[in-house]
Short mmCIF file of C-alpha atoms and ligand atoms in Angstrom, two decimals:
data_model
loop_
_atom_site.label_atom_id
_atom_site.label_comp_id
_atom_site.label_asym_id
_atom_site.label_seq_id
_atom_site.Cartn_x
_atom_site.Cartn_y
_atom_site.Cartn_z
CA UNK A 19 12.48 13.03 -26.79
CA UNK A 20 12.04 12.95 -30.50
CA UNK A 21 10.56 10.43 -32.92
CA UNK A 22 6.87 11.00 -32.35
CA UNK A 23 4.62 10.21 -29.45
CA UNK A 24 5.62 7.68 -26.83
CA UNK A 25 4.16 4.18 -26.68
CA UNK A 26 2.70 4.93 -23.29
CA UNK A 27 2.65 7.29 -20.36
CA UNK A 28 2.16 5.74 -16.95
CA UNK A 29 0.95 8.02 -14.19
CA UNK A 30 2.16 6.81 -10.82
CA UNK A 31 5.30 4.98 -9.69
CA UNK A 32 3.76 2.69 -7.09
CA UNK A 33 3.37 -1.06 -7.32
CA UNK A 34 1.01 -1.03 -10.33
CA UNK A 35 2.86 1.65 -12.34
CA UNK A 36 6.18 -0.13 -11.92
CA UNK A 37 4.60 -3.49 -12.86
CA UNK A 38 3.25 -1.88 -16.04
CA UNK A 39 6.62 -0.34 -16.89
CA UNK A 40 8.61 -3.54 -16.39
CA UNK A 41 6.24 -5.66 -18.47
CA UNK A 42 6.01 -3.06 -21.26
CA UNK A 43 9.77 -2.81 -21.38
CA UNK A 44 10.21 -6.58 -21.55
CA UNK A 45 7.63 -6.78 -24.34
CA UNK A 46 9.67 -4.31 -26.39
CA UNK A 47 7.58 -1.21 -25.73
CA UNK A 48 10.38 0.74 -24.19
CA UNK A 49 9.30 4.22 -25.26
CA UNK A 50 7.43 5.26 -22.14
CA UNK A 51 7.52 7.69 -19.28
CA UNK A 52 6.49 7.10 -15.69
CA UNK A 53 5.23 10.36 -14.24
CA UNK A 54 5.32 10.57 -10.45
CA UNK A 55 4.33 13.67 -8.52
CA UNK A 56 6.33 12.75 -5.41
CA UNK A 57 10.10 12.88 -5.24
CA UNK A 58 10.33 9.13 -4.56
CA UNK A 59 8.71 6.03 -5.98
CA UNK A 60 6.59 3.64 -3.92
CA UNK A 61 3.01 4.96 -3.78
CA UNK A 62 1.23 3.51 -0.76
CA UNK A 63 4.48 2.10 0.60
CA UNK A 64 6.21 5.46 0.32
CA UNK A 65 3.38 7.35 2.00
CA UNK A 66 2.35 4.97 4.77
CA UNK A 67 5.30 5.05 7.14
CA UNK A 68 3.28 4.94 10.36
CA UNK A 69 4.63 2.76 13.18
CA UNK A 70 3.79 -0.87 12.49
CA UNK A 71 2.92 -0.36 8.79
CA UNK A 72 3.12 -3.79 7.17
CA UNK A 73 1.45 -5.86 4.51
CA UNK A 74 -1.59 -7.98 5.36
CA UNK A 75 -0.75 -10.37 2.53
CA UNK A 76 2.38 -12.55 2.76
CA UNK A 77 5.29 -11.01 0.86
CA UNK A 78 5.82 -14.08 -1.30
CA UNK A 79 2.36 -13.38 -2.67
CA UNK A 80 2.38 -9.59 -2.31
CA UNK A 81 5.19 -9.17 -4.82
CA UNK A 82 5.27 -9.37 -8.60
CA UNK A 83 5.23 -12.91 -9.99
CA UNK A 84 7.77 -11.91 -12.64
CA UNK A 85 10.08 -10.20 -10.14
CA UNK A 86 10.29 -12.61 -7.21
CA UNK A 87 12.53 -12.27 -4.18
CA UNK A 88 13.61 -15.22 -2.10
CA UNK A 89 14.94 -13.49 1.00
CA UNK A 90 11.87 -11.78 2.49
CA UNK A 91 12.59 -11.49 6.20
CA UNK A 92 9.15 -12.51 7.43
CA UNK A 93 5.70 -13.62 6.41
CA UNK A 94 4.22 -10.10 6.57
CA UNK A 95 7.07 -7.68 5.89
CA UNK A 96 7.08 -4.15 7.15
CA UNK A 97 6.80 -1.02 5.06
CA UNK A 98 10.57 -0.42 4.78
CA UNK A 99 11.21 -3.85 3.28
CA UNK A 100 8.44 -3.48 0.70
CA UNK A 101 9.61 0.01 -0.20
CA UNK A 102 13.16 -1.36 -0.66
CA UNK A 103 11.74 -4.09 -2.97
CA UNK A 104 10.08 -1.41 -5.09
CA UNK A 105 13.29 0.66 -5.20
CA UNK A 106 15.19 -2.45 -6.28
CA UNK A 107 12.68 -3.02 -9.10
CA UNK A 108 13.52 0.39 -10.53
CA UNK A 109 17.24 -0.31 -10.40
CA UNK A 110 17.16 -3.94 -11.54
CA UNK A 111 14.87 -3.23 -14.48
CA UNK A 112 16.62 -0.05 -15.55
CA UNK A 113 13.58 2.19 -15.23
CA UNK A 114 15.30 5.26 -13.80
CA UNK A 115 15.93 6.89 -17.20
CA UNK A 116 12.21 6.84 -17.97
CA UNK A 117 11.03 7.83 -14.52
CA UNK A 118 10.10 11.46 -13.98
CA UNK A 119 9.88 12.21 -10.29
CA UNK A 120 8.47 15.47 -9.01
CA UNK A 121 6.22 15.69 -12.06
CA UNK A 122 2.56 16.37 -11.37
CA UNK A 123 -0.07 15.63 -13.97
CA UNK A 124 -2.33 18.65 -14.27
CA UNK A 125 -4.66 17.10 -16.82
CA UNK A 126 -4.76 14.78 -19.81
CA UNK A 127 -6.87 15.09 -22.94
CA UNK A 128 -7.43 12.69 -25.80
CA UNK A 129 -6.62 14.22 -29.16
CA UNK A 130 -8.99 12.58 -31.63
CA UNK A 131 -7.28 13.98 -34.69
CA UNK A 132 -3.92 12.53 -33.70
CA UNK A 133 -5.24 9.44 -31.84
CA UNK A 134 -3.07 10.13 -28.84
CA UNK A 135 -3.15 11.38 -25.29
CA UNK A 136 -1.73 14.77 -24.51
CA UNK A 137 -0.68 14.85 -20.86
CA UNK A 138 -0.08 18.22 -19.30
CA UNK A 139 2.32 18.25 -16.38
CA UNK A 140 3.86 21.01 -14.30
CA UNK A 141 7.05 20.36 -16.29
CA UNK A 142 5.65 20.39 -19.80
CA UNK A 143 3.47 18.35 -22.14
CA UNK A 144 4.05 14.74 -23.04
CA UNK A 145 2.23 12.79 -25.74
CA UNK A 146 1.63 9.08 -25.94
CA UNK A 147 -0.59 6.62 -27.71
CA UNK A 148 -1.68 4.93 -24.50
CA UNK A 149 -2.28 6.53 -21.13
CA UNK A 150 -2.20 4.30 -18.06
CA UNK A 151 -3.58 5.63 -14.77
CA UNK A 152 -1.66 3.81 -12.05
CA UNK A 153 -2.52 6.17 -9.24
CA UNK A 154 -3.71 3.60 -6.70
CA UNK A 155 -7.15 3.10 -5.30
CA UNK A 156 -6.35 4.26 -1.79
CA UNK A 157 -4.30 7.37 -2.16
CA UNK A 158 -6.37 10.36 -1.14
CA UNK A 159 -6.60 10.52 2.70
CA UNK A 160 -10.12 10.98 4.05
CA UNK A 161 -10.24 13.75 6.63
CA UNK A 162 -13.29 13.35 8.86
CA UNK A 163 -15.84 16.16 8.89
CA UNK A 164 -15.71 16.70 12.64
CA UNK A 165 -16.67 20.09 14.08
CA UNK A 166 -13.64 21.90 15.47
CA UNK A 167 -11.03 19.61 13.91
CA UNK A 168 -9.13 22.49 12.33
CA UNK A 169 -8.89 24.22 15.69
CA UNK A 170 -7.07 21.41 17.50
CA UNK A 171 -4.07 23.06 19.14
CA UNK A 172 -1.59 20.15 19.15
CA UNK A 173 -0.11 18.10 16.34
CA UNK A 174 -2.82 16.44 14.27
CA UNK A 175 -1.96 14.22 11.31
CA UNK A 176 -3.33 11.43 9.10
CA UNK A 177 -1.80 7.97 9.22
CA UNK A 178 -0.70 8.32 5.58
CA UNK A 179 1.27 11.48 6.44
CA UNK A 180 2.82 10.41 9.74
CA UNK A 181 4.67 13.18 11.53
CA UNK A 182 7.90 11.46 12.53
CA UNK A 183 9.06 14.65 14.19
CA UNK A 184 6.27 14.37 16.72
CA UNK A 185 7.51 12.55 19.81
CA UNK A 186 4.60 10.70 21.40
CA UNK A 187 6.51 9.90 24.60
CA UNK A 188 4.69 11.18 27.65
CA UNK A 189 1.83 12.63 25.55
CA UNK A 190 -1.90 12.04 25.73
CA UNK A 191 -2.60 10.70 22.28
CA UNK A 192 -5.96 10.20 20.58
CA UNK A 193 -6.48 7.90 17.58
CA UNK A 194 -9.71 8.21 15.58
CA UNK A 195 -10.63 5.07 13.64
CA UNK A 196 -10.19 1.35 14.07
CA UNK A 197 -9.46 0.11 10.53
CA UNK A 198 -6.40 -1.69 9.12
CA UNK A 199 -4.06 1.24 9.81
CA UNK A 200 -5.17 1.85 13.41
CA UNK A 201 -4.94 -1.84 14.26
CA UNK A 202 -1.28 -1.80 13.28
CA UNK A 203 -0.49 1.55 14.93
CA UNK A 204 -2.14 1.07 18.33
CA UNK A 205 0.05 -1.83 19.55
CA UNK A 206 3.17 0.02 18.37
CA UNK A 207 2.51 3.25 20.23
CA UNK A 208 0.68 1.93 23.30
CA UNK A 209 3.12 2.06 26.18
CA UNK A 210 5.10 4.90 24.63
CA UNK A 211 2.39 7.44 25.32
CA UNK A 212 1.28 8.79 28.69
CA UNK A 213 -2.19 7.67 27.70
CA UNK A 214 -3.72 6.44 24.46
CA UNK A 215 -7.42 6.99 23.74
CA UNK A 216 -8.88 5.13 20.81
CA UNK A 217 -12.12 6.48 19.33
CA UNK A 218 -14.06 3.64 17.76
CA UNK A 219 -17.15 4.10 15.60
CA UNK A 220 -17.54 0.44 14.72
CA UNK A 221 -15.33 -2.45 15.81
CA UNK A 222 -13.53 -4.50 13.17
CA UNK A 223 -13.52 -8.29 12.96
CA UNK A 224 -10.00 -9.47 13.73
CA UNK A 225 -8.46 -12.87 13.06
CA UNK A 226 -5.07 -14.15 14.30
CA UNK A 227 -2.11 -12.97 12.22
CA UNK A 228 0.56 -15.57 13.04
CA UNK A 229 3.36 -13.46 11.60
CA UNK A 230 6.80 -15.05 11.79
CA UNK A 231 10.31 -14.52 10.45
CA UNK A 232 11.68 -16.87 7.82
CA UNK A 233 14.61 -18.83 9.18
CA UNK A 234 17.80 -19.62 7.26
CA UNK A 235 16.46 -22.98 6.06
CA UNK A 236 13.17 -21.51 4.81
CA UNK A 237 15.08 -18.77 2.97
CA UNK A 238 17.39 -21.33 1.38
CA UNK A 239 14.45 -23.44 0.24
CA UNK A 240 12.64 -20.38 -1.09
CA UNK A 241 15.75 -19.60 -3.08
CA UNK A 242 14.91 -22.62 -5.25
CA UNK A 243 12.62 -21.25 -7.94
CA UNK A 244 10.20 -24.21 -8.32
CA UNK A 245 9.75 -24.43 -4.53
CA UNK A 246 9.17 -20.70 -4.30
CA UNK A 247 6.57 -20.90 -7.06
CA UNK A 248 4.85 -23.77 -5.28
CA UNK A 249 4.83 -21.81 -2.02
CA UNK A 250 3.40 -18.76 -3.77
CA UNK A 251 0.72 -20.92 -5.39
CA UNK A 252 -0.21 -22.41 -2.03
CA UNK A 253 -0.56 -18.93 -0.49
CA UNK A 254 -2.66 -17.83 -3.46
CA UNK A 255 -4.97 -20.84 -3.56
CA UNK A 256 -5.57 -20.87 0.19
CA UNK A 257 -6.99 -17.38 -0.25
CA UNK A 258 -8.88 -18.22 -3.43
CA UNK A 259 -10.64 -21.08 -1.66
CA UNK A 260 -12.11 -18.71 0.91
CA UNK A 261 -13.73 -16.75 -1.92
CA UNK A 262 -14.82 -19.89 -3.72
CA UNK A 263 -16.38 -21.30 -0.58
CA UNK A 264 -18.40 -18.32 0.31
CA UNK A 265 -16.45 -15.38 1.77
CA UNK A 266 -18.14 -13.07 -0.71
CA UNK A 267 -21.57 -14.05 0.69
CA UNK A 268 -23.10 -14.54 4.10
CA UNK A 269 -22.46 -18.26 4.43
CA UNK A 270 -21.58 -21.04 6.85
CA UNK A 271 -17.97 -19.99 6.38
CA UNK A 272 -18.93 -16.55 7.70
CA UNK A 273 -20.30 -18.06 10.92
CA UNK A 274 -17.22 -20.28 11.31
CA UNK A 275 -14.81 -17.38 10.87
CA UNK A 276 -16.86 -15.28 13.31
CA UNK A 277 -16.52 -18.02 15.92
CA UNK A 278 -12.74 -18.01 15.39
CA UNK A 279 -12.60 -14.23 15.71
CA UNK A 280 -14.73 -14.26 18.90
CA UNK A 281 -12.42 -16.86 20.45
CA UNK A 282 -9.42 -14.71 19.48
CA UNK A 283 -11.05 -11.74 21.22
CA UNK A 284 -11.96 -13.76 24.32
CA UNK A 285 -8.41 -15.04 24.74
CA UNK A 286 -7.01 -11.51 24.83
CA UNK A 287 -9.76 -9.56 26.61
CA UNK A 288 -10.98 -11.04 29.89
CA UNK A 289 -13.21 -8.03 30.71
CA UNK A 290 -16.72 -8.88 29.39
CA UNK A 291 -17.74 -5.22 29.02
CA UNK A 292 -14.68 -4.35 26.91
CA UNK A 293 -15.24 -7.55 24.94
CA UNK A 294 -18.84 -6.57 24.22
CA UNK A 295 -17.72 -3.17 22.94
CA UNK A 296 -15.16 -4.83 20.69
CA UNK A 297 -17.66 -7.28 19.18
CA UNK A 298 -18.97 -6.22 15.77
CA UNK A 299 -22.72 -6.14 15.18
CA UNK A 300 -22.36 -6.84 11.45
CA UNK A 301 -21.26 -10.00 9.65
CA UNK A 302 -17.58 -10.83 9.21
CA UNK A 303 -16.36 -9.85 5.76
CA UNK A 304 -18.75 -6.92 5.35
CA UNK A 305 -15.83 -4.62 6.11
CA UNK A 306 -12.24 -5.65 5.53
CA UNK A 307 -11.25 -8.47 7.92
CA UNK A 308 -8.14 -7.54 9.87
CA UNK A 309 -5.28 -9.69 11.09
CA UNK A 310 -3.60 -8.92 14.40
CA UNK A 311 -2.21 -10.70 17.44
CA UNK A 312 -1.26 -7.61 19.41
CA UNK A 313 -4.17 -5.18 18.94
CA UNK A 314 -6.49 -6.69 21.57
CA UNK A 315 -3.71 -7.12 24.15
CA UNK A 316 -2.84 -3.43 23.65
CA UNK A 317 -6.44 -2.47 24.41
CA UNK A 318 -6.31 -4.43 27.66
CA UNK A 319 -3.50 -2.18 28.95
CA UNK A 320 -4.35 0.24 31.80
CA UNK A 321 -2.85 3.18 29.87
CA UNK A 322 -5.14 2.62 26.86
CA UNK A 323 -8.86 3.51 26.76
CA UNK A 324 -11.43 2.57 24.18
CA UNK A 325 -14.11 5.22 23.65
CA UNK A 326 -17.20 4.04 21.82
CA UNK A 327 -19.39 7.11 22.30
CA UNK A 328 -19.74 9.12 19.09
CA UNK A 329 -17.49 12.13 18.68
CA UNK A 330 -19.46 15.35 19.09
CA UNK A 331 -16.65 17.83 18.48
CA UNK A 332 -12.94 18.39 18.55
CA UNK A 333 -11.82 21.19 20.88
CA UNK A 334 -8.37 22.85 20.93
CA UNK A 335 -7.31 20.45 23.68
CA UNK A 336 -9.23 17.26 23.13
CA UNK A 337 -12.42 15.57 22.02
CA UNK A 338 -15.94 15.86 23.42
CA UNK A 339 -18.11 12.79 22.94
CA UNK A 340 -21.90 12.50 22.71
CA UNK A 341 -22.19 11.67 26.44
CA UNK A 342 -20.61 15.07 27.24
CA UNK A 343 -17.30 13.55 28.39
CA UNK A 344 -14.16 15.56 27.57
CA UNK A 345 -11.07 13.57 26.60
CA UNK A 346 -7.96 15.71 27.01
CA UNK A 347 -5.38 15.15 24.23
CA UNK A 348 -1.99 16.54 23.24
CA UNK A 349 -1.77 14.77 19.85
CA UNK A 350 -4.53 13.62 17.50
CA UNK A 351 -4.01 10.89 14.90
CA UNK A 352 -6.53 10.46 12.10
CA UNK A 353 -6.71 6.77 11.18
CA UNK A 354 -9.78 7.53 9.12
CA UNK A 355 -8.90 5.88 5.83
CA UNK A 356 -9.00 7.03 2.24
CA UNK A 357 -11.43 8.29 -0.34
CA UNK A 358 -11.35 5.57 -3.04
CA UNK A 359 -12.71 7.74 -5.86
CA UNK A 360 -10.27 10.56 -5.12
CA UNK A 361 -7.28 9.16 -7.01
CA UNK A 362 -8.52 9.06 -10.61
CA UNK A 363 -10.57 12.25 -10.19
CA UNK A 364 -7.39 14.22 -9.71
CA UNK A 365 -6.01 13.27 -13.12
CA UNK A 366 -8.54 15.62 -14.75
CA UNK A 367 -9.03 13.33 -17.76
CA UNK A 368 -10.87 14.47 -20.86
CA UNK A 369 -11.86 11.85 -23.41
CA UNK A 370 -13.47 11.96 -26.82
CA UNK A 371 -15.84 14.88 -27.57
CA UNK A 372 -14.42 16.84 -24.63
CA UNK A 373 -16.15 14.59 -22.09
CA UNK A 374 -14.52 14.59 -18.67
CA UNK A 375 -14.11 11.63 -16.34
CA UNK A 376 -16.31 13.43 -13.82
CA UNK A 377 -19.09 13.56 -16.43
CA UNK A 378 -18.59 9.93 -17.41
CA UNK A 379 -18.71 8.86 -13.77
CA UNK A 380 -21.60 11.13 -12.79
CA UNK A 381 -23.63 8.03 -11.90
CA UNK A 382 -20.72 6.22 -10.29
CA UNK A 383 -17.26 4.97 -11.17
CA UNK A 384 -17.57 2.53 -14.04
CA UNK A 385 -15.08 0.83 -16.35
CA UNK A 386 -14.90 -2.36 -18.41
CA UNK A 387 -12.96 -4.85 -16.26
CA UNK A 388 -12.27 -1.78 -14.10
CA UNK A 389 -9.82 -0.85 -16.86
CA UNK A 390 -11.27 0.81 -19.94
CA UNK A 391 -14.06 3.26 -20.63
CA UNK A 392 -16.19 3.99 -23.62
CA UNK A 393 -15.43 7.54 -24.77
CA UNK A 394 -11.82 7.29 -23.56
CA UNK A 395 -9.85 5.49 -26.28
CA UNK A 396 -6.43 4.11 -25.37
CA UNK A 397 -6.91 4.91 -21.69
CA UNK A 398 -6.42 2.16 -19.13
CA UNK A 399 -6.82 2.37 -15.38
CA UNK A 400 -4.98 -0.01 -13.09
CA UNK A 401 -6.96 -0.92 -9.98
CA UNK A 402 -9.94 0.95 -11.35
CA UNK A 403 -13.55 0.44 -10.21
CA UNK A 404 -14.55 -3.00 -8.90
CA UNK A 405 -11.08 -4.48 -9.05
CA UNK A 406 -10.21 -4.33 -5.34
CA UNK A 407 -9.92 -7.60 -3.44
CA UNK A 408 -10.78 -8.41 0.14
CA UNK A 409 -9.45 -11.95 0.22
CA UNK A 410 -6.28 -12.13 -1.90
CA UNK A 411 -3.33 -10.13 -3.21
CA UNK A 412 -4.48 -7.19 -5.26
CA UNK A 413 -1.34 -7.63 -7.35
CA UNK A 414 -3.03 -10.61 -9.00
CA UNK A 415 -5.53 -8.10 -10.38
CA UNK A 416 -2.79 -5.67 -11.39
CA UNK A 417 -0.90 -8.35 -13.30
CA UNK A 418 -4.02 -9.32 -15.27
CA UNK A 419 -4.64 -5.65 -16.08
CA UNK A 420 -1.06 -5.13 -17.19
CA UNK A 421 -1.36 -8.16 -19.51
CA UNK A 422 -4.50 -6.57 -21.01
CA UNK A 423 -2.68 -3.30 -21.67
CA UNK A 424 0.20 -5.17 -23.30
CA UNK A 425 -2.25 -6.74 -25.73
CA UNK A 426 -3.58 -3.26 -26.48
CA UNK A 427 -0.02 -2.13 -27.22
CA UNK A 428 0.43 -5.07 -29.59
CA UNK A 429 -2.82 -4.29 -31.38
CA UNK A 430 -1.88 -0.70 -31.82
CA UNK A 431 1.54 -1.62 -33.11
CA UNK A 432 -0.05 -3.59 -35.92
CA UNK A 433 -2.61 -0.83 -36.49
CA UNK A 434 -0.59 2.38 -36.58
CA UNK A 435 -2.52 5.59 -36.26
CA UNK A 436 -5.57 3.87 -34.76
CA UNK A 437 -6.93 3.67 -31.24
CA UNK A 438 -8.80 1.06 -29.20
CA UNK A 439 -12.03 2.09 -27.58
CA UNK A 440 -14.09 -0.30 -25.50
CA UNK A 441 -17.62 -0.74 -26.81
CA UNK A 442 -20.33 0.80 -24.59
CA UNK A 443 -22.17 -2.50 -24.82
CA UNK A 444 -19.20 -4.47 -23.41
CA UNK A 445 -18.83 -1.98 -20.58
CA UNK A 446 -22.56 -2.25 -19.79
CA UNK A 447 -22.41 -6.07 -19.80
CA UNK A 448 -19.52 -6.01 -17.36
CA UNK A 449 -21.34 -3.54 -15.09
CA UNK A 450 -24.56 -5.55 -15.11
CA UNK A 451 -22.74 -8.80 -14.31
CA UNK A 452 -20.77 -7.22 -11.46
CA UNK A 453 -23.83 -5.46 -10.02
CA UNK A 454 -25.86 -8.68 -10.16
CA UNK A 455 -23.22 -10.53 -8.15
CA UNK A 456 -22.83 -7.66 -5.71
CA UNK A 457 -26.57 -7.46 -4.97
CA UNK A 458 -26.33 -10.64 -2.92
CA UNK A 459 -22.83 -10.12 -1.56
CA UNK A 460 -21.59 -9.89 2.01
CA UNK A 461 -20.84 -6.19 1.42
CA UNK A 462 -24.49 -5.50 0.60
CA UNK A 463 -26.11 -7.94 3.03
CA UNK A 464 -23.61 -8.02 5.88
CA UNK A 465 -25.27 -5.23 7.88
CA UNK A 466 -22.55 -2.58 7.68
CA UNK A 467 -21.66 0.60 5.85
CA UNK A 468 -18.11 0.83 4.53
CA UNK A 469 -15.85 2.77 2.22
CA UNK A 470 -16.45 0.01 -0.32
CA UNK A 471 -19.82 1.68 -1.00
CA UNK A 472 -20.14 4.98 -2.83
CA UNK A 473 -22.43 7.88 -1.85
CA UNK A 474 -25.39 6.01 -3.33
CA UNK A 475 -24.64 2.81 -1.43
CA UNK A 476 -23.26 0.98 -4.47
CA UNK A 477 -20.10 -1.04 -4.31
CA UNK A 478 -17.77 0.41 -6.92
CA UNK A 479 -14.67 -0.83 -5.16
CA UNK A 480 -14.51 -4.61 -4.95
CA UNK A 481 -14.43 -7.45 -7.42
CA UNK A 482 -17.14 -9.90 -6.34
CA UNK A 483 -15.35 -13.15 -7.19
CA UNK A 484 -12.03 -14.92 -7.19
CA UNK A 485 -8.86 -13.34 -8.52
CA UNK A 486 -8.67 -16.30 -10.89
CA UNK A 487 -12.06 -15.52 -12.41
CA UNK A 488 -10.99 -11.92 -12.95
CA UNK A 489 -7.68 -12.96 -14.46
CA UNK A 490 -9.41 -15.33 -16.82
CA UNK A 491 -11.80 -12.61 -17.98
CA UNK A 492 -9.48 -9.61 -18.09
CA UNK A 493 -5.96 -10.60 -19.03
CA UNK A 494 -6.81 -11.19 -22.73
CA UNK A 495 -8.03 -8.29 -24.80
CA UNK A 496 -10.88 -9.65 -26.90
CA UNK A 497 -11.22 -7.64 -30.05
CA UNK A 498 -14.97 -7.97 -30.09
CA UNK A 499 -15.12 -5.87 -26.90
CA UNK A 500 -13.28 -3.01 -28.59
CA UNK A 501 -13.67 -0.83 -31.64
CA UNK A 502 -10.58 0.17 -33.57
CA UNK A 503 -11.13 3.84 -34.15
CA UNK A 504 -9.29 6.04 -36.60
CA UNK A 505 -8.18 9.64 -36.46
CA UNK A 506 -10.22 12.31 -38.10
CA UNK A 507 -6.95 13.69 -39.38
CA UNK A 508 -3.31 12.77 -38.76
CA UNK A 509 -0.94 15.00 -36.90
CA UNK A 510 2.81 15.17 -36.74
CA UNK A 511 2.66 15.45 -32.96
CA UNK A 512 5.85 14.74 -31.09
CA UNK A 513 6.58 14.33 -27.42
CA UNK A 514 7.92 17.58 -26.10
CA UNK A 515 7.70 17.34 -22.35
CA UNK A 516 9.39 15.73 -19.40
P1 NAP B 629 -10.38 2.33 7.00
O1 NAP B 629 -10.30 0.87 6.96
O2 NAP B 629 -11.27 3.02 6.05
O3 NAP B 629 -10.73 2.72 8.48
C1 NAP B 629 -11.08 4.03 8.81
C2 NAP B 629 -11.55 4.03 10.25
O4 NAP B 629 -11.87 5.36 10.59
C3 NAP B 629 -12.80 3.20 10.46
O5 NAP B 629 -12.72 2.56 11.72
C4 NAP B 629 -13.90 4.24 10.45
O6 NAP B 629 -15.05 3.87 11.18
C5 NAP B 629 -13.19 5.39 11.12
N1 NAP B 629 -13.76 6.68 10.80
C6 NAP B 629 -13.80 7.29 9.59
N2 NAP B 629 -14.40 8.49 9.69
C7 NAP B 629 -14.73 8.64 11.01
C8 NAP B 629 -15.39 9.66 11.74
N3 NAP B 629 -15.83 10.77 11.14
N4 NAP B 629 -15.56 9.46 13.06
C9 NAP B 629 -15.13 8.34 13.66
N5 NAP B 629 -14.51 7.34 13.03
C10 NAP B 629 -14.31 7.49 11.71
O7 NAP B 629 -8.93 3.01 6.81
P2 NAP B 629 -7.49 2.38 7.02
O8 NAP B 629 -7.40 1.74 8.34
O9 NAP B 629 -6.51 3.44 6.72
O10 NAP B 629 -7.45 1.28 5.91
C11 NAP B 629 -7.87 1.57 4.60
C12 NAP B 629 -7.53 0.45 3.67
O11 NAP B 629 -6.15 0.53 3.41
C13 NAP B 629 -7.73 -0.94 4.22
O12 NAP B 629 -9.01 -1.44 4.09
C14 NAP B 629 -6.74 -1.70 3.40
O13 NAP B 629 -7.29 -1.98 2.13
C15 NAP B 629 -5.63 -0.72 3.27
N6 NAP B 629 -4.65 -0.96 4.33
C16 NAP B 629 -3.98 -2.12 4.27
C17 NAP B 629 -3.06 -2.39 5.23
C18 NAP B 629 -2.32 -3.66 5.15
O14 NAP B 629 -2.34 -4.37 4.18
N7 NAP B 629 -1.65 -4.01 6.16
C19 NAP B 629 -2.80 -1.50 6.25
C20 NAP B 629 -3.49 -0.30 6.26
C21 NAP B 629 -4.41 -0.04 5.30
P3 NAP B 629 -16.22 2.96 10.51
O15 NAP B 629 -15.66 1.58 10.39
O16 NAP B 629 -17.35 3.06 11.45
O17 NAP B 629 -16.49 3.58 9.17
#
């Protein structure tokens, strides 16, 4: 590539990276690269191929508003269908020529003299004015620190790295964890195994899912653009209302939803003791609320056991729990979730004055609108701190962030050789406002611990309001929040890498 540095480098070819690329391209900023360490695009939907993997948000909402599809097969499509949608995006929007698969970012440093980012990959160096981290919030699998885990003799794998070569038929299978992944996996594999033992630390709240295929008529109607848009808006606003009416706080809505969830449990589990062990002791919404119609029925099967004693150790042939019981296992599945801070850490970013991201985030992950950081000019994170959503499609957040980055690109186009750096004061204001709202939130007051909270018990994961409020605040880049900084000296840097 010649002709000077690129407009932007996007790290990650999952949902958010592809959204960024398509919008940049359409806005005329076509000089970009998408760097992807894997050999295929898709991010979460490439990695999570476990049995039953599916979206928890209806596809007509969990898809890009500017790249709609009318023929989704069902309300909550499975992994393969979403992955195919993402593959189609690459083809339909002609991104393949700017996609670099199998390219791992080793580090990226801001060059103050040249006002650009120098991204070092295992295939060379690439330079761009803007760097976009689109590495996903939930990418790095969390491996539990259980004594003896490494010594387990049979196959042992995380849900995000499912071993499809491992035949579960006739095996004694253990699953650790009862989050969103486990709740989808358990009903799929129960009945295929000789015995399934589920190790639960805390039960999730589960509401009915009501998944259904779209019939021919529904598909035809959804092929009409205004109707499809209306349907999407109805899906969106139904979810927004839950946040508006109190899902982010302990409220009357919390009690109502808990009653629904208890009735759902009672219908499926007649045994009062099993029901008691499946009833959460914290308030609904404190951890992610799950949707399933087949998880509880699977737990009522005679060939499935729920173990609620704490795990003491993993042995080569099973798990020993705190009560001394030994649970013999042939296969162990870790449905233990992800480390939310792990994704951005691995980019090894160095901003102005040689300051690393680790240093900047010493006191916790922190970015203006979850997007931009003082000391890191022209760097934007998609799905950065406090931009996760519990109640609606996270793609609403991504689209607002992408719009913000596009405005940055426009500003920089009219100010060649300069960079945009968010003011420390704007970043602090955002942090204070978010923290104030979080202090009283369901995630702080709901009586649970969760991966939403960092090591110091602070929520650096979720946005504490509606997606609409975030969109309103974040999609426009307000110049007063940013300083336009100049180079100390110009350089003739050119992109030389992949
Ligand atoms: P998760 O929600 O973090 O659940 C991890 C589970 O592992 C929890 O039940 C946790 O117990 C348990 N656990 C962790 N460490 C443990 C240990 N040392 N001993 C015993 N139990 C342990 O992870 P996930 O199910 O993979 O889901 C992660 C996120 O991914 C979700 O919240 C969601 O955002 C996303 N996701 C979405 C979908 C979807 O849309 N359909 C599907 C899958 C995942 P505690 O609850 O006690 O901590």
